[in-house]
Coordinates of C-alpha atoms and ligand atoms in Angstrom, one line a residue:
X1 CA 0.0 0.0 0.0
X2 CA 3.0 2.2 1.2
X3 CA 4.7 1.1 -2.5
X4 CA 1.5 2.3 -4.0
X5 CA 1.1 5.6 -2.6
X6 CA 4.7 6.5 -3.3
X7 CA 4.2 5.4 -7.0
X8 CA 1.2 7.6 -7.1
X9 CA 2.6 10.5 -5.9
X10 CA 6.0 10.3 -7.9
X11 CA 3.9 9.9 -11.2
X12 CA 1.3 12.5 -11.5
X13 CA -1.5 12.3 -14.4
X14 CA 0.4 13.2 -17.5
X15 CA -1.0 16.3 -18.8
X16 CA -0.5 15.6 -22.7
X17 CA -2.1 12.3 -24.1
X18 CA 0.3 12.8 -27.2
X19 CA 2.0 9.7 -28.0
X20 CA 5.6 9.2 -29.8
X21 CA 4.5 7.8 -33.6
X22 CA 4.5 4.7 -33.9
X23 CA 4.0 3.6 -37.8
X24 CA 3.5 0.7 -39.3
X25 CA 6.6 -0.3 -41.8
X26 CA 5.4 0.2 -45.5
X27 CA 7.9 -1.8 -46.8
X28 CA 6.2 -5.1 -46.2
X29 CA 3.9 -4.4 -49.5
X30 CA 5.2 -3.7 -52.6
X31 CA 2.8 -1.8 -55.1
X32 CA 3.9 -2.2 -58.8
X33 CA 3.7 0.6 -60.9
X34 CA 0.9 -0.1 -63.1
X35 CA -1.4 -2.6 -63.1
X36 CA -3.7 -4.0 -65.8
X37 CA -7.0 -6.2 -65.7
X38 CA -6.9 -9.7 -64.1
X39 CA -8.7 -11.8 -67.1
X40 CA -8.6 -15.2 -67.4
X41 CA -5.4 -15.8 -64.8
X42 CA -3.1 -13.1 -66.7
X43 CA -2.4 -9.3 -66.6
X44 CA -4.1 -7.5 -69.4
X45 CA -2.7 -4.4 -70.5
X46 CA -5.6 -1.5 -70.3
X47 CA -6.7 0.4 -73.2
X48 CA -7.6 3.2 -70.3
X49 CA -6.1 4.1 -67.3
X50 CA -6.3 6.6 -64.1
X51 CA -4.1 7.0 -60.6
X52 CA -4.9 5.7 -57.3
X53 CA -4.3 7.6 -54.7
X54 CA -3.3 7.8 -50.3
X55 CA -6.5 9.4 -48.9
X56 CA -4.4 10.2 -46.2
X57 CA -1.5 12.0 -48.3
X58 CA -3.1 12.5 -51.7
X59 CA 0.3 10.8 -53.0
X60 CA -0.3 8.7 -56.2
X61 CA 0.0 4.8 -55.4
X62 CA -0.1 3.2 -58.7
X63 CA -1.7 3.6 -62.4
X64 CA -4.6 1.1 -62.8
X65 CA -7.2 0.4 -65.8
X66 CA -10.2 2.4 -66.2
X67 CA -12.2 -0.7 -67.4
X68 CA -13.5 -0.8 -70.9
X69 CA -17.1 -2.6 -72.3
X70 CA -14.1 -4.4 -74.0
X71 CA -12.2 -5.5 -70.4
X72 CA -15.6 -6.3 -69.2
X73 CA -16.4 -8.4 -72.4
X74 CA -13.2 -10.7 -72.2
X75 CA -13.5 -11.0 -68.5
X76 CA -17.1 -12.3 -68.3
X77 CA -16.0 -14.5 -71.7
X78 CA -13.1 -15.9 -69.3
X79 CA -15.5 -16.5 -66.5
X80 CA -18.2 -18.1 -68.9
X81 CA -15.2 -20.5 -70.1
X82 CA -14.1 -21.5 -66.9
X83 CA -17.2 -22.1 -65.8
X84 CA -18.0 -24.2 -68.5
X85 CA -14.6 -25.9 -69.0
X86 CA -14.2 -27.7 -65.3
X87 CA -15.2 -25.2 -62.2
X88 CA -18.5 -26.4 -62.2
X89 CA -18.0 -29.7 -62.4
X90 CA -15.8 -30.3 -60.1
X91 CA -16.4 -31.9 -56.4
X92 CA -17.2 -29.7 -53.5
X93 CA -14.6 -30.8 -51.7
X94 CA -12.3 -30.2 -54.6
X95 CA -13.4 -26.5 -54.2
X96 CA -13.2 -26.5 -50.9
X97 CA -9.3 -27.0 -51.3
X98 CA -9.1 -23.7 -53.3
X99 CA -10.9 -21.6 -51.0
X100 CA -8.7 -23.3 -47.5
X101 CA -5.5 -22.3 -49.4
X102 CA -6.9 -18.7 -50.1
X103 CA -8.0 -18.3 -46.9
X104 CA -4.6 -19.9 -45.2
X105 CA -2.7 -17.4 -48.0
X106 CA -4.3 -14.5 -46.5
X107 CA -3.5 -15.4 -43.2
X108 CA 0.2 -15.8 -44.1
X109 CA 0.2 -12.5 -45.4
X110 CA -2.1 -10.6 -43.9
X111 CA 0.3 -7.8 -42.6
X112 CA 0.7 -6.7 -46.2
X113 CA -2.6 -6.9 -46.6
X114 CA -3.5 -4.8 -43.9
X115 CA -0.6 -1.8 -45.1
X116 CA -1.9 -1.8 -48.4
X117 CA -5.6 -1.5 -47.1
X118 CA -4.7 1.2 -44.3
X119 CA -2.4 3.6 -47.8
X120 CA -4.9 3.0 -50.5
X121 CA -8.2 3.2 -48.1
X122 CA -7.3 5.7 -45.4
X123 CA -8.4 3.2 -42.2
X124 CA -6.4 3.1 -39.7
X125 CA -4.2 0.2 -39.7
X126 CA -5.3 -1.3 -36.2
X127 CA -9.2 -1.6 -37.8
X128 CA -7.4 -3.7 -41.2
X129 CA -5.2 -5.4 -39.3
X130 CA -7.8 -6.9 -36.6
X131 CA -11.0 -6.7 -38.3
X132 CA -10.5 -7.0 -42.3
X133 CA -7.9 -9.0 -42.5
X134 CA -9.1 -11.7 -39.9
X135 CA -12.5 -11.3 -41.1
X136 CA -11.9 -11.9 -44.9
X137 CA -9.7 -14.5 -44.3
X138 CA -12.7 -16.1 -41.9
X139 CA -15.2 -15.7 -44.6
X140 CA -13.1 -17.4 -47.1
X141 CA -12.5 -21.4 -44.4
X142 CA -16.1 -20.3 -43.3
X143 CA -17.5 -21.5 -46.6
X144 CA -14.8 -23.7 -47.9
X145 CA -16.4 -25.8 -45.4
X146 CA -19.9 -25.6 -46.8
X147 CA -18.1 -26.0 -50.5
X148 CA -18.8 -30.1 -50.0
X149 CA -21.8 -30.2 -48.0
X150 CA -24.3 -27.7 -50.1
X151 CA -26.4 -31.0 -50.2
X152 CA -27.1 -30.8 -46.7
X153 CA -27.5 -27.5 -46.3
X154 CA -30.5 -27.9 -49.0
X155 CA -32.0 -31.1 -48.5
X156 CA -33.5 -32.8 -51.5
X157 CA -33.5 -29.8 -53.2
X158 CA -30.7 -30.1 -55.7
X159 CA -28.6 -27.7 -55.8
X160 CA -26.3 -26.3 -58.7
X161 CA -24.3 -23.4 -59.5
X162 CA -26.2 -20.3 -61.0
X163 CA -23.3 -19.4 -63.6
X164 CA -21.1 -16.0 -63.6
X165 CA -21.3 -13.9 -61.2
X166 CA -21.0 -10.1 -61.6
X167 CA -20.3 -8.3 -58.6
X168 CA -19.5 -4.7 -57.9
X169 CA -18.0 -3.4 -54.5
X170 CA -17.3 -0.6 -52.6
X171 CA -14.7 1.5 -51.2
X172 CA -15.2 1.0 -47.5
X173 CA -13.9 -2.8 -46.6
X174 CA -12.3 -3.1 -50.4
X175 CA -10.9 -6.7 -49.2
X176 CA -13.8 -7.9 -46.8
X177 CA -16.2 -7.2 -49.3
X178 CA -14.6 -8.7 -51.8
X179 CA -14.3 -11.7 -49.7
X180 CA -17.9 -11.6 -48.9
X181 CA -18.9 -12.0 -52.8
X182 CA -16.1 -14.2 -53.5
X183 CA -16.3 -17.0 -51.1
X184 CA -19.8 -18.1 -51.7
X185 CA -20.0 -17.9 -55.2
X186 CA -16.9 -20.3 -55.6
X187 CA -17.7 -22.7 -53.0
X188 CA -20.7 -22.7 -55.1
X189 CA -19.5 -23.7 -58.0
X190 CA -19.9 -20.4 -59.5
X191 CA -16.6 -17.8 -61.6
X192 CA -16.9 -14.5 -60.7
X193 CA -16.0 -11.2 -62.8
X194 CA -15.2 -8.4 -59.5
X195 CA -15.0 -5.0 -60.3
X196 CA -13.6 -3.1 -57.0
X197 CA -14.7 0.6 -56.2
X198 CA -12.5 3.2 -58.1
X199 CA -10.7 4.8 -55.1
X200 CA -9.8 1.4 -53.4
X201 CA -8.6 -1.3 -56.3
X202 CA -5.1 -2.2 -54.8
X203 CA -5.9 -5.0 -52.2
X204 CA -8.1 -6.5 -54.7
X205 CA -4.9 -6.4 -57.6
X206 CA -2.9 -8.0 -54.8
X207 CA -5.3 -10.9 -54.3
X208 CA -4.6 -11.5 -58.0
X209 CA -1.3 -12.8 -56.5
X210 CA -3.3 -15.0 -53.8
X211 CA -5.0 -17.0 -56.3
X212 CA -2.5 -17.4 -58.1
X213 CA -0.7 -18.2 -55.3
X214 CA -3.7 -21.4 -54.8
X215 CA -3.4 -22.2 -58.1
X216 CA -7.1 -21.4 -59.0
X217 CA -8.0 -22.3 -62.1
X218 CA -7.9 -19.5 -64.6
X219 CA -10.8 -17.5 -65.2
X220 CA -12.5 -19.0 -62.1
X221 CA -12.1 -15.2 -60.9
X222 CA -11.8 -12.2 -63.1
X223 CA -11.0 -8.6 -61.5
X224 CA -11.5 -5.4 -64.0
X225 CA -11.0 -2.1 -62.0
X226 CA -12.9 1.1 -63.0
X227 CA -15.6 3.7 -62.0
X228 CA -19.4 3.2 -62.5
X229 CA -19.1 2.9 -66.1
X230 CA -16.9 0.0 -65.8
X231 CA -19.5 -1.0 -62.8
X232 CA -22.4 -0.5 -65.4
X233 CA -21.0 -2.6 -68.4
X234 CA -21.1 -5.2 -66.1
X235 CA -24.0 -4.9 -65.0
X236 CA -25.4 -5.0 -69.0
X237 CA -23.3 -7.4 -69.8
X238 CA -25.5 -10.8 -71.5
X239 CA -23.4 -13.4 -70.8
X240 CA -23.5 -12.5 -66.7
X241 CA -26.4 -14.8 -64.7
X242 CA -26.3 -13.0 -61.3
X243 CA -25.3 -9.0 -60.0
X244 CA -24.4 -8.7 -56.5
X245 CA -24.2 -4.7 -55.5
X246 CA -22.8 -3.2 -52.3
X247 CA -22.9 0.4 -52.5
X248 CA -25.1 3.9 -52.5
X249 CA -29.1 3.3 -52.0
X250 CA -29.1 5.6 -56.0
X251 CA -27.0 3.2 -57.5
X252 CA -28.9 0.1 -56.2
X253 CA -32.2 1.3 -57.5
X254 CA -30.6 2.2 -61.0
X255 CA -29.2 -1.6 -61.1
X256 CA -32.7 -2.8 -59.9
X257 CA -34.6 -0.7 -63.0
X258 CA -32.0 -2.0 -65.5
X259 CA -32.0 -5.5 -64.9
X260 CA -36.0 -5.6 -64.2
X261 CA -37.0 -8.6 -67.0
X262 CA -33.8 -9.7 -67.9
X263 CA -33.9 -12.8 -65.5
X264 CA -30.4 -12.1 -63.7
X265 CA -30.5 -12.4 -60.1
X266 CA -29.4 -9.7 -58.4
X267 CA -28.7 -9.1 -54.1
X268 CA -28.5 -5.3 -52.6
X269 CA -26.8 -4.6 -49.9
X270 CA -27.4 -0.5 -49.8
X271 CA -27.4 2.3 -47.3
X272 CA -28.6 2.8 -43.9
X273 CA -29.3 4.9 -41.2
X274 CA -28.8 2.9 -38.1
X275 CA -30.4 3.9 -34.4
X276 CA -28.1 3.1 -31.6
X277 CA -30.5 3.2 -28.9
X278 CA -29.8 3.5 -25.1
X279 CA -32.0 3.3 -22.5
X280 CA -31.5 4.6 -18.9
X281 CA -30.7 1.2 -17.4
X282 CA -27.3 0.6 -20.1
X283 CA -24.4 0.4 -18.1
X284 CA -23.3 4.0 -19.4
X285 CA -19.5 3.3 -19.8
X286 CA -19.9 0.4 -21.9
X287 CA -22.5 1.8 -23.9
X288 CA -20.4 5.3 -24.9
X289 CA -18.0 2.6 -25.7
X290 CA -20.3 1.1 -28.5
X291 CA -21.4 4.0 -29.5
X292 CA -17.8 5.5 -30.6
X293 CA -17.3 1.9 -32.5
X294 CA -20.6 2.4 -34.0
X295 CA -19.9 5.9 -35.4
X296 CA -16.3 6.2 -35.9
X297 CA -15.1 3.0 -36.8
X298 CA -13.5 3.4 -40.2
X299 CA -14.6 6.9 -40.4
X300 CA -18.0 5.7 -39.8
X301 CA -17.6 4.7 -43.8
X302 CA -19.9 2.2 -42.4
X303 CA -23.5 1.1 -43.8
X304 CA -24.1 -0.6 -40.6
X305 CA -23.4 2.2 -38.4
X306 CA -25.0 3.7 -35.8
X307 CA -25.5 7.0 -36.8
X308 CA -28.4 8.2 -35.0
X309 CA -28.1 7.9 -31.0
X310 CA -31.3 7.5 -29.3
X311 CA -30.7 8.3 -25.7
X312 CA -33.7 8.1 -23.1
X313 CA -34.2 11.4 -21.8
X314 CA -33.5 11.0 -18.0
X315 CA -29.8 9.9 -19.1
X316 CA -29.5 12.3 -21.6
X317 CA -27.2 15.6 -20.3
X318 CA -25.1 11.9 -18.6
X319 CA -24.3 10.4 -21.5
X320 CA -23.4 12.9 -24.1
X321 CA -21.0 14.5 -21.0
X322 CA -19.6 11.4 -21.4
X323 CA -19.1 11.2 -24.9
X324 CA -17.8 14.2 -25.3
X325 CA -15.3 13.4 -23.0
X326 CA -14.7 10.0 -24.8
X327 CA -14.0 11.7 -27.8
X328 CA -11.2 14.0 -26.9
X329 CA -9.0 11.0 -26.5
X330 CA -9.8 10.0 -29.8
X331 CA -6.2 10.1 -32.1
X332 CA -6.8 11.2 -35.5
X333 CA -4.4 11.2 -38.2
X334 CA -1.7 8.4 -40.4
X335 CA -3.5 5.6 -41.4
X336 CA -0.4 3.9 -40.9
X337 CA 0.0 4.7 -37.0
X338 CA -0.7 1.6 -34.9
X339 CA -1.9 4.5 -32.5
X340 CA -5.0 6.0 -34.8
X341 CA -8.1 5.7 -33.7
X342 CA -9.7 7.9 -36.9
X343 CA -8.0 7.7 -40.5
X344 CA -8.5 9.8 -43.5
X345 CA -11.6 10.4 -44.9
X346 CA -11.9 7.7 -48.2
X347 CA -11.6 10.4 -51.0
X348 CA -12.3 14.1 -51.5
X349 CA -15.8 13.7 -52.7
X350 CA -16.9 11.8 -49.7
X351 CA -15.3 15.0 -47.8
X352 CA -17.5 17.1 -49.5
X353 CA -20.5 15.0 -49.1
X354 CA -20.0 15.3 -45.5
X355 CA -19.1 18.5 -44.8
X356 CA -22.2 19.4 -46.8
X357 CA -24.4 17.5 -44.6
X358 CA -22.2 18.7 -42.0
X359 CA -23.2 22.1 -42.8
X360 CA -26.8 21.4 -43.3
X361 CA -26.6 20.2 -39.6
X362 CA -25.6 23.7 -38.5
X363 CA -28.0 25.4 -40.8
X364 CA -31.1 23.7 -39.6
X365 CA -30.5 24.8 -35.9
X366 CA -28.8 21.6 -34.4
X367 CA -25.5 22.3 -32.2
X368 CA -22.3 20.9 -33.5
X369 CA -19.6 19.5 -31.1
X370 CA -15.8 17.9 -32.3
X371 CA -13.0 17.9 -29.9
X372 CA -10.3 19.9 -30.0
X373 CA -7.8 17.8 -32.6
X374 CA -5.1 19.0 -34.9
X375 CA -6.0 17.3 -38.6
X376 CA -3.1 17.1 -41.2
X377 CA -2.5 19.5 -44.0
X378 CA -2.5 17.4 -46.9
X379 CA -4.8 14.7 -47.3
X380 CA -8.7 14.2 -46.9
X381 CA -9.3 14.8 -43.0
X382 CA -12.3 15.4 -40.5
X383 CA -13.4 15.8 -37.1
X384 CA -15.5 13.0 -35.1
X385 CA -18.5 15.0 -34.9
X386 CA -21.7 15.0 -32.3
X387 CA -24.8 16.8 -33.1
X388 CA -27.0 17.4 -30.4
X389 CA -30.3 19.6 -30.5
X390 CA -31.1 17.2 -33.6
X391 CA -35.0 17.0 -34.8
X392 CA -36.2 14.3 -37.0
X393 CA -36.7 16.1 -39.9
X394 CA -32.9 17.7 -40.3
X395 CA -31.3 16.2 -42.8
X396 CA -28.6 14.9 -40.5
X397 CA -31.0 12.6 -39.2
X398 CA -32.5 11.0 -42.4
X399 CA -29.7 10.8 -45.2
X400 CA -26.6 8.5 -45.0
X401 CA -24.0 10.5 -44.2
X402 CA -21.0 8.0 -44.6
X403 CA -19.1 9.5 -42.4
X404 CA -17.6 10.5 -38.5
X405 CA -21.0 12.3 -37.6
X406 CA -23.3 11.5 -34.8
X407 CA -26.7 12.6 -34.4
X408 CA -28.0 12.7 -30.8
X409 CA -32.1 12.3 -30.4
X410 CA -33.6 11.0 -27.3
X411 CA -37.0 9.4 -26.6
X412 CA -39.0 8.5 -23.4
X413 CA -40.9 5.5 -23.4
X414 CA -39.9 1.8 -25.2
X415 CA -42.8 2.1 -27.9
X416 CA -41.7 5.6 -28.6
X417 CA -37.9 4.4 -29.4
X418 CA -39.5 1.7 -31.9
X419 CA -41.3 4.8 -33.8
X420 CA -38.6 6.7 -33.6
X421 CA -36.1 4.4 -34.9
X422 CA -37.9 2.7 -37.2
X423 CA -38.7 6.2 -38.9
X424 CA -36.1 5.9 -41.9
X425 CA -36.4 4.3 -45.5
X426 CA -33.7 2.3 -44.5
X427 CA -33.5 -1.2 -42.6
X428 CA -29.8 -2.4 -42.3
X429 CA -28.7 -2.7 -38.3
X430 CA -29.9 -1.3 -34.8
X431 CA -28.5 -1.4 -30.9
X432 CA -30.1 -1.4 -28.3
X433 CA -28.6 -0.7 -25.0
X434 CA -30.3 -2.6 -21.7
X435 CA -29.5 -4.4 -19.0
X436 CA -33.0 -6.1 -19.7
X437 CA -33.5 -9.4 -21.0
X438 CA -37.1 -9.1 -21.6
X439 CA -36.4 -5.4 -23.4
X440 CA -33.8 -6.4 -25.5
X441 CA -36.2 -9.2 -27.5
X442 CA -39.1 -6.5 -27.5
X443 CA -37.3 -4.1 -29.2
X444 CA -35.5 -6.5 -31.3
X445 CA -39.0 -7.9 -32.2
X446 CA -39.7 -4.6 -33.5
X447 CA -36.5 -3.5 -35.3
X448 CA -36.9 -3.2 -38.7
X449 CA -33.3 -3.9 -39.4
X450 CA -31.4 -6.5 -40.7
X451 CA -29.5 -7.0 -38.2
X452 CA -29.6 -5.8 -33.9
X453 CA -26.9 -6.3 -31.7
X454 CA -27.6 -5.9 -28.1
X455 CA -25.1 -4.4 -25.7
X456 CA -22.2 -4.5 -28.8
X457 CA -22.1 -2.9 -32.1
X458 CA -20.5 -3.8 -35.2
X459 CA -20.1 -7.1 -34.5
X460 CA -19.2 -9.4 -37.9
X461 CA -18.9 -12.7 -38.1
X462 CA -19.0 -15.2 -41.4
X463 CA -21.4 -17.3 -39.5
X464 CA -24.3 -14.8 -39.5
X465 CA -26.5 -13.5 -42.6
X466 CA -26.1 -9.9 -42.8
X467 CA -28.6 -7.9 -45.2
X468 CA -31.2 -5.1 -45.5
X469 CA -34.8 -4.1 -45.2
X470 CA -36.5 -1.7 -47.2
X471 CA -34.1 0.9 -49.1
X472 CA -31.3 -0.7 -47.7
X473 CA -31.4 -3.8 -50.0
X474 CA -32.4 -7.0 -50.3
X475 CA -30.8 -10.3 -50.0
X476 CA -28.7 -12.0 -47.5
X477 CA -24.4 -12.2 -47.5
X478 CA -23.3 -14.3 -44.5
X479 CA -24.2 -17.8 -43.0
X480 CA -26.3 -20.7 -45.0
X481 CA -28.3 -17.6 -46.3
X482 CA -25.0 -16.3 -48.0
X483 CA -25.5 -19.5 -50.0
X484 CA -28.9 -19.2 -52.1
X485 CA -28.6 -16.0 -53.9
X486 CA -25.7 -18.3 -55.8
X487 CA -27.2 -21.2 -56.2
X488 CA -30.5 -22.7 -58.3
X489 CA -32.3 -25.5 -57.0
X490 CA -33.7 -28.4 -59.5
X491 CA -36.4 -29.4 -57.6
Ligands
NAI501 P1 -21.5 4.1 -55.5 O1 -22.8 3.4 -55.2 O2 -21.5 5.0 -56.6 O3 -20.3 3.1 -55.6 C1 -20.3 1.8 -55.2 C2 -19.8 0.9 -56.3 O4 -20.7 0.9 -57.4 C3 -18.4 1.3 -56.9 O5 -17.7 0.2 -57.2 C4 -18.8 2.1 -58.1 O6 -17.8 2.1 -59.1 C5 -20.0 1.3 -58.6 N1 -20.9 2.0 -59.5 C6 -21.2 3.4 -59.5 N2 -22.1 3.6 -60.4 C7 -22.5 2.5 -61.0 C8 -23.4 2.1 -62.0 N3 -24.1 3.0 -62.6 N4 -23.5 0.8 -62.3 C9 -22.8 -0.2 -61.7 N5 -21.9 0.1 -60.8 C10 -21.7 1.4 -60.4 O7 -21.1 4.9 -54.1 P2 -20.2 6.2 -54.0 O8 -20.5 7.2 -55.1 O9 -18.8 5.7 -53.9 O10 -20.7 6.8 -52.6 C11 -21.8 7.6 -52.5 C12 -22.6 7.3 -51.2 O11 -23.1 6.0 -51.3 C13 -21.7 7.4 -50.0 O12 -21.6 8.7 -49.5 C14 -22.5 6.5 -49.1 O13 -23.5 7.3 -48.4 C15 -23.1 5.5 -50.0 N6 -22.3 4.2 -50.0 C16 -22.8 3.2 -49.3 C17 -22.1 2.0 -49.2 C18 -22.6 0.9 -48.4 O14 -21.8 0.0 -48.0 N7 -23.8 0.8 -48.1 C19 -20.8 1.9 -49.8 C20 -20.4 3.0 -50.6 C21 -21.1 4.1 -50.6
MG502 MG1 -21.3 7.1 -57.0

């Protein structure tokens, strides 16, 4: 005790929370150049090209194809061959060996996976180094193991491959999402043609090397790079049986009108507006905990995230006190620091997207609150934001905002939170704070979401479907669900 004190007294709270910089080497990835498209296992040189870029420095990474109708034409003829020519055909277990080495590969080399993630997307390299890379790699031996046993998991029902898959991904987990339209369309029996989103292709060029690496078959996956355009010649494309889409709510609804009566399938997984709601017998601490993952995880570039705090109002003035507090030890800054706690913005029109809401916020009467933090000069940057003094109708509370901004509503009783939260055209995740039992299935009864975690927050795991209600999509990635949108049933 004696010890104690005199520790306590010789070491006084420091008064500066800066820390020294501690960055993540670089040199463990190496970035070529220039890359072309990834058709039919080789490296085509692209008729078009454009630079990829550090959110977090602006600094020009590598020159990659701007995807032609061309590209898109030879890639989805590569997939259709090696579809036809063997992948189909053979065993699920024979599968499942492709999709264990992939998975094992990324393990192996998942630090450079994570570098590359953190300089090309802007996330901080603690998020891709313990949640995408673990995760994708999860999702890949999470359904080799159902490659072999898809009989099973669909009794007498037959079921067989749908064909090519086109799928189009975006910018916020590049990798992870690939991962989460990749595995279960091979362990399906399906070839894939990926188009990754324009700001983020590089972990997706490096997985060329990983299947390569496996020895996948060529053609069995196909990866053209581009913007929308690229994204919508694939999306016209004949000889492609099935579109899955993660991305903006606008896009979705485009893809929806142009394939309506050409008999491709097609899976959404859109926007959302997530409530994060807490009610006055949460365990505070841990709750201001979830909420920060909720909102500022990866820049809250998040489509599951909790972007609109419901607090009950007798803990109201509490919590956000808390919060703010909470969120003056938030680091912001290099991507690459294993200290950050908030990367860059993904790309300078998502800056101005936010800022716009941002500004809309302010202009609507609500009052604005970010901690005191020094951003970088160069590079796409901004603030973890709480808005409190937030009605309904602001804009802050109803559109997507895709980034590190919080809006703080309250409510007063249960059935009022339900209306309150439920109140969006989106559907995609909820929290709920208790220390209930009995409230947490009541209000998860009444969620319309796709998915409600209780006590935790963006919680992932390969095991569990993961999809949308209403504007935010339809369709389930994830779990046995992940399964059916890539297979047909002969029954
Ligand atoms: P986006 O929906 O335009 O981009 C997503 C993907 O779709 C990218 O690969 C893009 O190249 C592709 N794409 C764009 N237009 C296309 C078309 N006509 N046909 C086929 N593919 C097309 O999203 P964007 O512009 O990057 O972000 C705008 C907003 O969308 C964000 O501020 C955010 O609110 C939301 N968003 C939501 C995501 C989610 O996971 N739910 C992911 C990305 C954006
Ligand atoms: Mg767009």
């Amino acid at each position: 005790m004696a010890e104690l004190e005199r520790t306590q007294r010789h070491a006084p709270a420091p008064k500066d929370w800066t820390y020294a910089p501690a960055p993540e080497s670089r040199d463990v990835v190496r970035i070529a150049e220039r890359y072309g498209n990834f058709i039919g296992g080789e490296w085509v040189e692209p008729r078009d090209t454009y630079a990829t870029v550090s959110p977090s420095s602006e600094e020009p990474l590598a020159t990659v194809a701007q995807g032609t109708e061309a590209d898109v034409d030879a890639a989805v003829g590569a997939a259709r061959d090696a579809f036809a020519n063997g992948w189909s055909e053979l065993s699920g277990s024979e599968r499942a060996k492709y999709l264990f080495r992939v998975a094992r590969i990324l393990q192996e080399r998942a630090r450079e996976f994570a570098v590359l993630e953190s300089l090309n997307g802007g996330k901080p390299i603690k998020e891709s180094r313990d949640v995408d890379l673990p995760l994708a790699a999860a999702h890949f031996f999470y359904y080799a193991g159902w490659a072999d046993k898809l009989e099973y998991a669909f009794p007498n029902r037959s079921p067989r491959p749908v064909g090519v898959a086109g799928q189009i991904i975006p910018w916020n987990f590049p990798l992870l999402m690939l991962a989460w339209k990749v595995a279960p369309a091979l362990a399906c029996g399906n070839t894939v043609v990926l188009k990754p989103a324009e700001t983020t292709p590089l972990t997706a060029l490096l997985f060329c090397d990983v299947l390569r690496q496996a020895e996948l078959p060529a053609g069995v996956v196909n990866i053209v790079t581009g913007d929308g355009r690229t994204g919508a010649a694939l999306v016209d494309h004949d000889g492609v049986d099935k579109i899955a889409f993660t991305g903006s709510t606008e896009v979705g609804k485009a893809i929806q009108r142009r394939l309506a009566g050409t008999g491709k399938r097609l899976t959404l997984e859109l926007g959302g507006k997530a409530a994060n709601i807490v009610f006055d017998d949460s365990a505070l601490d841990q709750a201001v905990e979830g909420i920060v993952n909720g909102i500022y995880f990866n820049q809250g570039h998040v489509c599951c995230a909790g972007s609109r705090l419901f607090v009950q109002e007798s803990i109201h003035e509490q919590l956000v006190e808390k919060l703010k507090r909470r969120l003056t030890t938030l680091r912001v800054g290099d991507p690459l620091d294993k200290n950050t706690d908030v990367g860059a913005i993904n790309s300078a029109m998502q800056l101005e997207k936010i800022r716009s809401l941002v500004q809309s916020g302010v202009d609507e009467g609500a009052e604005i609150y970010q901690p005191p933090c020094r951003l970088p000069e160069k590079g796409y940057w901004f603030a973890p934001t709480v808005f409190t003094n937030v009605a309904q109708s602001y804009r802050i509370a109803q559109e997507e905002i895709f980034g590190p901004v919080l809006s703080v509503l309250t409510f007063r009783t249960p059935d009022e939170a339900v209306e309150k939260a439920n109140n969006t055209p989106y559907g995609l995740s909820a929290g709920i704070w208790t220390e209930k039992g009995s409230r947490i299935l009541w209000m998860a009864q009444r969620m319309r979401a796709g998915v409600v975690w209780a006590n935790t927050f963006n919680r992932f795991d390969p095991t569990s479907p993961f999809g949308g209600y209403k504007e935010s999509g339809f369709g389930r990635e994830g779990g046995l669900h992940g399964l059916e949108p890539y297979l047909r049933f002969e029954e």
